[in-house]
Amino acid sequence: MKQDLRDWILQALTALQAGGSLPAGDLPDFVVERTKNRGHGDFATNAALLLAKAAGAKPRDLAATIAAALPPREGVARVDIAGPGFINIVLDGAAYTAQLRTLLAQGTAYGRNDSGRGRRVQIEFVSANPTGPLHVGHGRGAAVGDSLARVLDANGWAVTREFYYNDAGAQITNLALSVQARCKGIEPDHPAWPADGYRGDYILDVARDYMAGATVHADGQDVSGTADGDDLEAIRRFAVAWLRREQDLDLRAFGVVFDVYFLESSLYRDGKVEATVRDLIAAGHTYEHEGALWLKTTDFGDDKDRVMRKGDGSYTYFVPDVAYHVDKWRRGFERVINEQGADHHSTITRVRAGLQALDAGIPKGWPEYVLHQMVTVMRGGEEVKLSKRAGSYVTVRDLIDEVGRDATRYFLIARKTDSQLVFDIDLARAQTNDNPVFYIQYAHARVCSVRRQLAERGIAWDRDNGLARLDRLVETHEQLLLVELSRYPEVVEAAATNLDPQLLAHYLREVATAFHAWYNSHHFIVEDADVRDARLGLAEGTRQVLFNGLDLLGLSAPETM
């Protein structure tokens, strides 16, 4: 509706330019927004405020001129001038019932648009080290990243989901040493336990499978244990494969599937790290100091230069990240969005600096980042800190086992990513209206229950009659619900524009609130066939919006609860 109204206003502005009332040239990027108070109208635009200076007119006077130039339009009751020069647009009921007809006609396509025009975007998320089960922070990244992918797809982008495995470096060595210790019967409290070893019970599970000669399948390959407790390299390969498989099983249980799994080790194996370093040296943005190779990141906004290659010849952690993003760029992604924990904040400037230093045509601000804050898990008013299996943190599987996939995903999405999140297990398990995911899904199930009631009574919904008699939706609760349903396409677009799926989570709760208020106040299956069919049409429209929105968040839409 916003875009249609903006196009309508553009018609008036173009006509005024043609008539000389407005100067020729590009028009400013004015907005059409829903008013916070419907007493001021349904929508408002700032077009007159932005054009007044160029037109040599007072904003209120220009607003009146624009309003007079607006062509007649069905669904608009009146246009008012407010404040310093805002143009307020008041719609009549026909505008919202027309939107309901569009909703019912489009079905699952309602809310989808083609603003992405098929352009390629890669979303990298989770990207956990294969050293243990996925923790709740990874879960938040998975829920947010997967929802972003779904929302961008709904906005016409060609989305690739990618998982980057940090399978090289000291943490993998510590993993192998931990498994080796367990293979030899050494326990975490023994003096011979590796200083930085992993202590969770899963390490014992890996060691048992390795010594039993088990075979694990990960990323298209089979890796078998050799039962040789002295072969650290064989233990490393098996442990990484074992944990990659476990992480993949956790993600599938969470409803998350990736298109691409990328190994950090491949950057070294294929010479891409060394090639990136050579290119940076050739570009003239490096220097040697105290036996180390430095990148002049201060040339690109960093607070100090950074070491790339240490004196012992090893690379610092951001160098393979730069090489990895060069690889992404060469794969042709116009946009790359990295969903990561807030602890990655310090790497953003360094990675972007490295990419800019290469002078390879990579735009500033590429890649984009969405950073999520930490999650605190509560039960019975107390923080839950440990998982028996992981030993030091709460895992994603713990939450799924406790409250189910839908509640886990919703709760991890339902706040802005830059806000810390409290995951209340008791609330997530509650089958009450205080639980937002239950409240939303219950609204969908209630509509489905109306369908069953119709069947039980031998009554059929006359869809055509309902669509023809939507003018019978005159109750206040019905009018409020119509307005909410009309907002859905705007929310889908805003969630993609702002890379913020919690906007959709919050919106669905508002739809559920409007629906439950209507459901509790009015009967749907009434004697008057026109009213009945119109109300059933509104109920079906509500069900469709809830279904579509839940799907974009990766949640189910149950028909019974």
JSON list of C-alpha atoms in Angstrom, two decimals, residues 120-271:
[
{"chain": "A", "resi": 120, "resn": "ARG", "atom": "CA", "xyz": [23.27, -12.82, -5.59]},
{"chain": "A", "resi": 121, "resn": "VAL", "atom": "CA", "xyz": [23.73, -12.52, -1.84]},
{"chain": "A", "resi": 122, "resn": "GLN", "atom": "CA", "xyz": [25.70, -14.86, 0.38]},
{"chain": "A", "resi": 123, "resn": "ILE", "atom": "CA", "xyz": [24.90, -15.13, 4.06]},
{"chain": "A", "resi": 124, "resn": "GLU", "atom": "CA", "xyz": [27.58, -16.69, 6.22]},
{"chain": "A", "resi": 125, "resn": "PHE", "atom": "CA", "xyz": [26.37, -17.69, 9.67]},
{"chain": "A", "resi": 126, "resn": "VAL", "atom": "CA", "xyz": [27.09, -20.01, 12.58]},
{"chain": "A", "resi": 127, "resn": "SER", "atom": "CA", "xyz": [30.64, -20.81, 11.31]},
{"chain": "A", "resi": 128, "resn": "ALA", "atom": "CA", "xyz": [31.49, -22.61, 14.54]},
{"chain": "A", "resi": 129, "resn": "ASN", "atom": "CA", "xyz": [34.87, -24.15, 15.21]},
{"chain": "A", "resi": 130, "resn": "PRO", "atom": "CA", "xyz": [34.47, -27.95, 14.92]},
{"chain": "A", "resi": 131, "resn": "THR", "atom": "CA", "xyz": [35.67, -28.42, 18.48]},
{"chain": "A", "resi": 132, "resn": "GLY", "atom": "CA", "xyz": [32.41, -29.10, 20.31]},
{"chain": "A", "resi": 133, "resn": "PRO", "atom": "CA", "xyz": [28.61, -29.06, 20.19]},
{"chain": "A", "resi": 134, "resn": "LEU", "atom": "CA", "xyz": [26.89, -25.86, 19.10]},
{"chain": "A", "resi": 135, "resn": "HIS", "atom": "CA", "xyz": [26.24, -23.54, 22.03]},
{"chain": "A", "resi": 136, "resn": "VAL", "atom": "CA", "xyz": [23.28, -21.22, 22.50]},
{"chain": "A", "resi": 137, "resn": "GLY", "atom": "CA", "xyz": [25.19, -18.32, 20.93]},
{"chain": "A", "resi": 138, "resn": "HIS", "atom": "CA", "xyz": [25.60, -20.40, 17.78]},
{"chain": "A", "resi": 139, "resn": "GLY", "atom": "CA", "xyz": [21.88, -21.09, 18.04]},
{"chain": "A", "resi": 140, "resn": "ARG", "atom": "CA", "xyz": [21.08, -17.39, 17.99]},
{"chain": "A", "resi": 141, "resn": "GLY", "atom": "CA", "xyz": [23.31, -16.97, 14.96]},
{"chain": "A", "resi": 142, "resn": "ALA", "atom": "CA", "xyz": [21.60, -19.92, 13.26]},
{"chain": "A", "resi": 143, "resn": "ALA", "atom": "CA", "xyz": [18.09, -18.61, 13.93]},
{"chain": "A", "resi": 144, "resn": "VAL", "atom": "CA", "xyz": [18.92, -15.06, 12.84]},
{"chain": "A", "resi": 145, "resn": "GLY", "atom": "CA", "xyz": [21.01, -16.09, 9.83]},
{"chain": "A", "resi": 146, "resn": "ASP", "atom": "CA", "xyz": [18.50, -18.59, 8.50]},
{"chain": "A", "resi": 147, "resn": "SER", "atom": "CA", "xyz": [15.63, -16.12, 8.97]},
{"chain": "A", "resi": 148, "resn": "LEU", "atom": "CA", "xyz": [17.61, -13.43, 7.15]},
{"chain": "A", "resi": 149, "resn": "ALA", "atom": "CA", "xyz": [18.14, -15.85, 4.28]},
{"chain": "A", "resi": 150, "resn": "ARG", "atom": "CA", "xyz": [14.41, -16.59, 4.13]},
{"chain": "A", "resi": 151, "resn": "VAL", "atom": "CA", "xyz": [13.47, -12.90, 4.30]},
{"chain": "A", "resi": 152, "resn": "LEU", "atom": "CA", "xyz": [15.95, -11.88, 1.61]},
{"chain": "A", "resi": 153, "resn": "ASP", "atom": "CA", "xyz": [14.67, -14.70, -0.59]},
{"chain": "A", "resi": 154, "resn": "ALA", "atom": "CA", "xyz": [11.15, -13.29, -0.09]},
{"chain": "A", "resi": 155, "resn": "ASN", "atom": "CA", "xyz": [12.50, -9.95, -1.34]},
{"chain": "A", "resi": 156, "resn": "GLY", "atom": "CA", "xyz": [13.76, -11.43, -4.58]},
{"chain": "A", "resi": 157, "resn": "TRP", "atom": "CA", "xyz": [17.43, -12.06, -3.75]},
{"chain": "A", "resi": 158, "resn": "ALA", "atom": "CA", "xyz": [19.23, -15.22, -4.90]},
{"chain": "A", "resi": 159, "resn": "VAL", "atom": "CA", "xyz": [20.49, -16.42, -1.52]},
{"chain": "A", "resi": 160, "resn": "THR", "atom": "CA", "xyz": [23.40, -18.73, -0.73]},
{"chain": "A", "resi": 161, "resn": "ARG", "atom": "CA", "xyz": [23.79, -19.98, 2.84]},
{"chain": "A", "resi": 162, "resn": "GLU", "atom": "CA", "xyz": [27.40, -20.68, 3.80]},
{"chain": "A", "resi": 163, "resn": "PHE", "atom": "CA", "xyz": [29.10, -22.23, 6.84]},
{"chain": "A", "resi": 164, "resn": "TYR", "atom": "CA", "xyz": [32.82, -21.49, 7.33]},
{"chain": "A", "resi": 165, "resn": "TYR", "atom": "CA", "xyz": [34.65, -24.16, 9.30]},
{"chain": "A", "resi": 166, "resn": "ASN", "atom": "CA", "xyz": [37.67, -22.91, 11.25]},
{"chain": "A", "resi": 167, "resn": "ASP", "atom": "CA", "xyz": [39.36, -26.28, 10.96]},
{"chain": "A", "resi": 168, "resn": "ALA", "atom": "CA", "xyz": [42.91, -24.96, 11.16]},
{"chain": "A", "resi": 169, "resn": "GLY", "atom": "CA", "xyz": [44.93, -23.52, 14.00]},
{"chain": "A", "resi": 170, "resn": "ALA", "atom": "CA", "xyz": [45.61, -24.04, 17.69]},
{"chain": "A", "resi": 171, "resn": "GLN", "atom": "CA", "xyz": [42.04, -24.92, 18.68]},
{"chain": "A", "resi": 172, "resn": "ILE", "atom": "CA", "xyz": [42.06, -27.96, 16.39]},
{"chain": "A", "resi": 173, "resn": "THR", "atom": "CA", "xyz": [45.39, -29.08, 17.84]},
{"chain": "A", "resi": 174, "resn": "ASN", "atom": "CA", "xyz": [43.90, -28.79, 21.33]},
{"chain": "A", "resi": 175, "resn": "LEU", "atom": "CA", "xyz": [40.91, -30.86, 20.19]},
{"chain": "A", "resi": 176, "resn": "ALA", "atom": "CA", "xyz": [43.16, -33.62, 18.87]},
{"chain": "A", "resi": 177, "resn": "LEU", "atom": "CA", "xyz": [45.25, -33.64, 22.04]},
{"chain": "A", "resi": 178, "resn": "SER", "atom": "CA", "xyz": [42.10, -33.84, 24.18]},
{"chain": "A", "resi": 179, "resn": "VAL", "atom": "CA", "xyz": [40.75, -36.82, 22.23]},
{"chain": "A", "resi": 180, "resn": "GLN", "atom": "CA", "xyz": [44.16, -38.47, 22.30]},
{"chain": "A", "resi": 181, "resn": "ALA", "atom": "CA", "xyz": [44.29, -38.12, 26.08]},
{"chain": "A", "resi": 182, "resn": "ARG", "atom": "CA", "xyz": [40.88, -39.79, 26.37]},
{"chain": "A", "resi": 183, "resn": "CYS", "atom": "CA", "xyz": [42.04, -42.55, 24.01]},
{"chain": "A", "resi": 184, "resn": "LYS", "atom": "CA", "xyz": [44.85, -43.24, 26.47]},
{"chain": "A", "resi": 185, "resn": "GLY", "atom": "CA", "xyz": [42.54, -43.24, 29.48]},
{"chain": "A", "resi": 186, "resn": "ILE", "atom": "CA", "xyz": [43.59, -39.83, 30.78]},
{"chain": "A", "resi": 187, "resn": "GLU", "atom": "CA", "xyz": [40.74, -37.87, 32.37]},
{"chain": "A", "resi": 188, "resn": "PRO", "atom": "CA", "xyz": [40.37, -34.06, 32.58]},
{"chain": "A", "resi": 189, "resn": "ASP", "atom": "CA", "xyz": [41.40, -33.89, 36.27]},
{"chain": "A", "resi": 190, "resn": "HIS", "atom": "CA", "xyz": [44.64, -35.82, 35.63]},
{"chain": "A", "resi": 191, "resn": "PRO", "atom": "CA", "xyz": [47.93, -33.81, 35.66]},
{"chain": "A", "resi": 192, "resn": "ALA", "atom": "CA", "xyz": [48.72, -35.08, 32.16]},
{"chain": "A", "resi": 193, "resn": "TRP", "atom": "CA", "xyz": [45.55, -33.56, 30.70]},
{"chain": "A", "resi": 194, "resn": "PRO", "atom": "CA", "xyz": [46.39, -30.97, 27.97]},
{"chain": "A", "resi": 195, "resn": "ALA", "atom": "CA", "xyz": [46.60, -27.46, 29.40]},
{"chain": "A", "resi": 196, "resn": "ASP", "atom": "CA", "xyz": [44.01, -26.07, 26.94]},
{"chain": "A", "resi": 197, "resn": "GLY", "atom": "CA", "xyz": [42.10, -29.31, 26.47]},
{"chain": "A", "resi": 198, "resn": "TYR", "atom": "CA", "xyz": [38.33, -29.62, 26.01]},
{"chain": "A", "resi": 199, "resn": "ARG", "atom": "CA", "xyz": [36.65, -31.25, 29.01]},
{"chain": "A", "resi": 200, "resn": "GLY", "atom": "CA", "xyz": [33.09, -32.07, 27.90]},
{"chain": "A", "resi": 201, "resn": "ASP", "atom": "CA", "xyz": [31.77, -35.61, 27.86]},
{"chain": "A", "resi": 202, "resn": "TYR", "atom": "CA", "xyz": [31.58, -35.46, 24.07]},
{"chain": "A", "resi": 203, "resn": "ILE", "atom": "CA", "xyz": [35.40, -35.81, 23.95]},
{"chain": "A", "resi": 204, "resn": "LEU", "atom": "CA", "xyz": [35.04, -39.25, 25.53]},
{"chain": "A", "resi": 205, "resn": "ASP", "atom": "CA", "xyz": [32.39, -40.13, 22.91]},
{"chain": "A", "resi": 206, "resn": "VAL", "atom": "CA", "xyz": [34.78, -39.14, 20.10]},
{"chain": "A", "resi": 207, "resn": "ALA", "atom": "CA", "xyz": [37.61, -41.16, 21.63]},
{"chain": "A", "resi": 208, "resn": "ARG", "atom": "CA", "xyz": [35.46, -44.27, 22.06]},
{"chain": "A", "resi": 209, "resn": "ASP", "atom": "CA", "xyz": [34.30, -44.16, 18.45]},
{"chain": "A", "resi": 210, "resn": "TYR", "atom": "CA", "xyz": [37.85, -43.56, 17.21]},
{"chain": "A", "resi": 211, "resn": "MET", "atom": "CA", "xyz": [39.25, -46.51, 19.17]},
{"chain": "A", "resi": 212, "resn": "ALA", "atom": "CA", "xyz": [36.34, -48.68, 18.00]},
{"chain": "A", "resi": 213, "resn": "GLY", "atom": "CA", "xyz": [37.22, -47.96, 14.35]},
{"chain": "A", "resi": 214, "resn": "ALA", "atom": "CA", "xyz": [33.88, -46.26, 13.70]},
{"chain": "A", "resi": 215, "resn": "THR", "atom": "CA", "xyz": [33.24, -44.43, 10.42]},
{"chain": "A", "resi": 216, "resn": "VAL", "atom": "CA", "xyz": [31.62, -40.98, 10.32]},
{"chain": "A", "resi": 217, "resn": "HIS", "atom": "CA", "xyz": [30.25, -39.22, 7.27]},
{"chain": "A", "resi": 218, "resn": "ALA", "atom": "CA", "xyz": [30.77, -35.48, 7.05]},
{"chain": "A", "resi": 219, "resn": "ASP", "atom": "CA", "xyz": [30.49, -33.16, 4.05]},
{"chain": "A", "resi": 220, "resn": "GLY", "atom": "CA", "xyz": [30.48, -35.98, 1.52]},
{"chain": "A", "resi": 221, "resn": "GLN", "atom": "CA", "xyz": [33.43, -37.89, 2.97]},
{"chain": "A", "resi": 222, "resn": "ASP", "atom": "CA", "xyz": [33.83, -40.93, 5.20]},
{"chain": "A", "resi": 223, "resn": "VAL", "atom": "CA", "xyz": [36.47, -40.80, 7.91]},
{"chain": "A", "resi": 224, "resn": "SER", "atom": "CA", "xyz": [37.27, -43.88, 10.00]},
{"chain": "A", "resi": 225, "resn": "GLY", "atom": "CA", "xyz": [38.99, -44.26, 13.33]},
{"chain": "A", "resi": 226, "resn": "THR", "atom": "CA", "xyz": [42.23, -46.23, 13.24]},
{"chain": "A", "resi": 227, "resn": "ALA", "atom": "CA", "xyz": [42.33, -47.16, 16.97]},
{"chain": "A", "resi": 228, "resn": "ASP", "atom": "CA", "xyz": [45.94, -45.87, 17.03]},
{"chain": "A", "resi": 229, "resn": "GLY", "atom": "CA", "xyz": [46.17, -43.59, 20.05]},
{"chain": "A", "resi": 230, "resn": "ASP", "atom": "CA", "xyz": [49.61, -42.33, 19.01]},
{"chain": "A", "resi": 231, "resn": "ASP", "atom": "CA", "xyz": [48.57, -41.12, 15.52]},
{"chain": "A", "resi": 232, "resn": "LEU", "atom": "CA", "xyz": [47.65, -37.52, 16.35]},
{"chain": "A", "resi": 233, "resn": "GLU", "atom": "CA", "xyz": [46.93, -36.62, 12.72]},
{"chain": "A", "resi": 234, "resn": "ALA", "atom": "CA", "xyz": [44.48, -39.52, 12.34]},
{"chain": "A", "resi": 235, "resn": "ILE", "atom": "CA", "xyz": [42.83, -38.48, 15.61]},
{"chain": "A", "resi": 236, "resn": "ARG", "atom": "CA", "xyz": [42.57, -34.88, 14.36]},
{"chain": "A", "resi": 237, "resn": "ARG", "atom": "CA", "xyz": [40.91, -35.90, 11.08]},
{"chain": "A", "resi": 238, "resn": "PHE", "atom": "CA", "xyz": [38.45, -38.19, 12.86]},
{"chain": "A", "resi": 239, "resn": "ALA", "atom": "CA", "xyz": [37.60, -35.71, 15.63]},
{"chain": "A", "resi": 240, "resn": "VAL", "atom": "CA", "xyz": [36.95, -32.87, 13.19]},
{"chain": "A", "resi": 241, "resn": "ALA", "atom": "CA", "xyz": [34.74, -35.09, 11.01]},
{"chain": "A", "resi": 242, "resn": "TRP", "atom": "CA", "xyz": [32.90, -36.46, 14.07]},
{"chain": "A", "resi": 243, "resn": "LEU", "atom": "CA", "xyz": [32.10, -32.98, 15.38]},
{"chain": "A", "resi": 244, "resn": "ARG", "atom": "CA", "xyz": [31.20, -31.62, 11.95]},
{"chain": "A", "resi": 245, "resn": "ARG", "atom": "CA", "xyz": [28.66, -34.41, 11.65]},
{"chain": "A", "resi": 246, "resn": "GLU", "atom": "CA", "xyz": [27.28, -33.67, 15.12]},
{"chain": "A", "resi": 247, "resn": "GLN", "atom": "CA", "xyz": [26.98, -29.95, 14.38]},
{"chain": "A", "resi": 248, "resn": "ASP", "atom": "CA", "xyz": [25.20, -30.73, 11.13]},
{"chain": "A", "resi": 249, "resn": "LEU", "atom": "CA", "xyz": [22.74, -32.99, 12.96]},
{"chain": "A", "resi": 250, "resn": "ASP", "atom": "CA", "xyz": [22.09, -30.22, 15.49]},
{"chain": "A", "resi": 251, "resn": "LEU", "atom": "CA", "xyz": [21.47, -27.70, 12.71]},
{"chain": "A", "resi": 252, "resn": "ARG", "atom": "CA", "xyz": [19.12, -30.02, 10.84]},
{"chain": "A", "resi": 253, "resn": "ALA", "atom": "CA", "xyz": [17.18, -30.54, 14.06]},
{"chain": "A", "resi": 254, "resn": "PHE", "atom": "CA", "xyz": [16.99, -26.75, 14.17]},
{"chain": "A", "resi": 255, "resn": "GLY", "atom": "CA", "xyz": [15.66, -26.57, 10.62]},
{"chain": "A", "resi": 256, "resn": "VAL", "atom": "CA", "xyz": [18.84, -25.04, 9.18]},
{"chain": "A", "resi": 257, "resn": "VAL", "atom": "CA", "xyz": [20.51, -26.38, 6.03]},
{"chain": "A", "resi": 258, "resn": "PHE", "atom": "CA", "xyz": [23.50, -24.82, 4.27]},
{"chain": "A", "resi": 259, "resn": "ASP", "atom": "CA", "xyz": [24.25, -24.63, 0.57]},
{"chain": "A", "resi": 260, "resn": "VAL", "atom": "CA", "xyz": [28.04, -24.42, 1.00]},
{"chain": "A", "resi": 261, "resn": "TYR", "atom": "CA", "xyz": [30.48, -25.65, 3.65]},
{"chain": "A", "resi": 262, "resn": "PHE", "atom": "CA", "xyz": [33.84, -23.93, 3.34]},
{"chain": "A", "resi": 263, "resn": "LEU", "atom": "CA", "xyz": [36.97, -25.17, 5.12]},
{"chain": "A", "resi": 264, "resn": "GLU", "atom": "CA", "xyz": [39.55, -22.72, 6.44]},
{"chain": "A", "resi": 265, "resn": "SER", "atom": "CA", "xyz": [42.20, -25.40, 5.83]},
{"chain": "A", "resi": 266, "resn": "SER", "atom": "CA", "xyz": [41.44, -25.23, 2.09]},
{"chain": "A", "resi": 267, "resn": "LEU", "atom": "CA", "xyz": [42.68, -21.64, 2.00]},
{"chain": "A", "resi": 268, "resn": "TYR", "atom": "CA", "xyz": [46.12, -22.88, 3.04]},
{"chain": "A", "resi": 269, "resn": "ARG", "atom": "CA", "xyz": [45.98, -26.07, 0.99]},
{"chain": "A", "resi": 270, "resn": "ASP", "atom": "CA", "xyz": [45.05, -24.18, -2.20]},
{"chain": "A", "resi": 271, "resn": "GLY", "atom": "CA", "xyz": [47.60, -21.40, -1.63]}
]
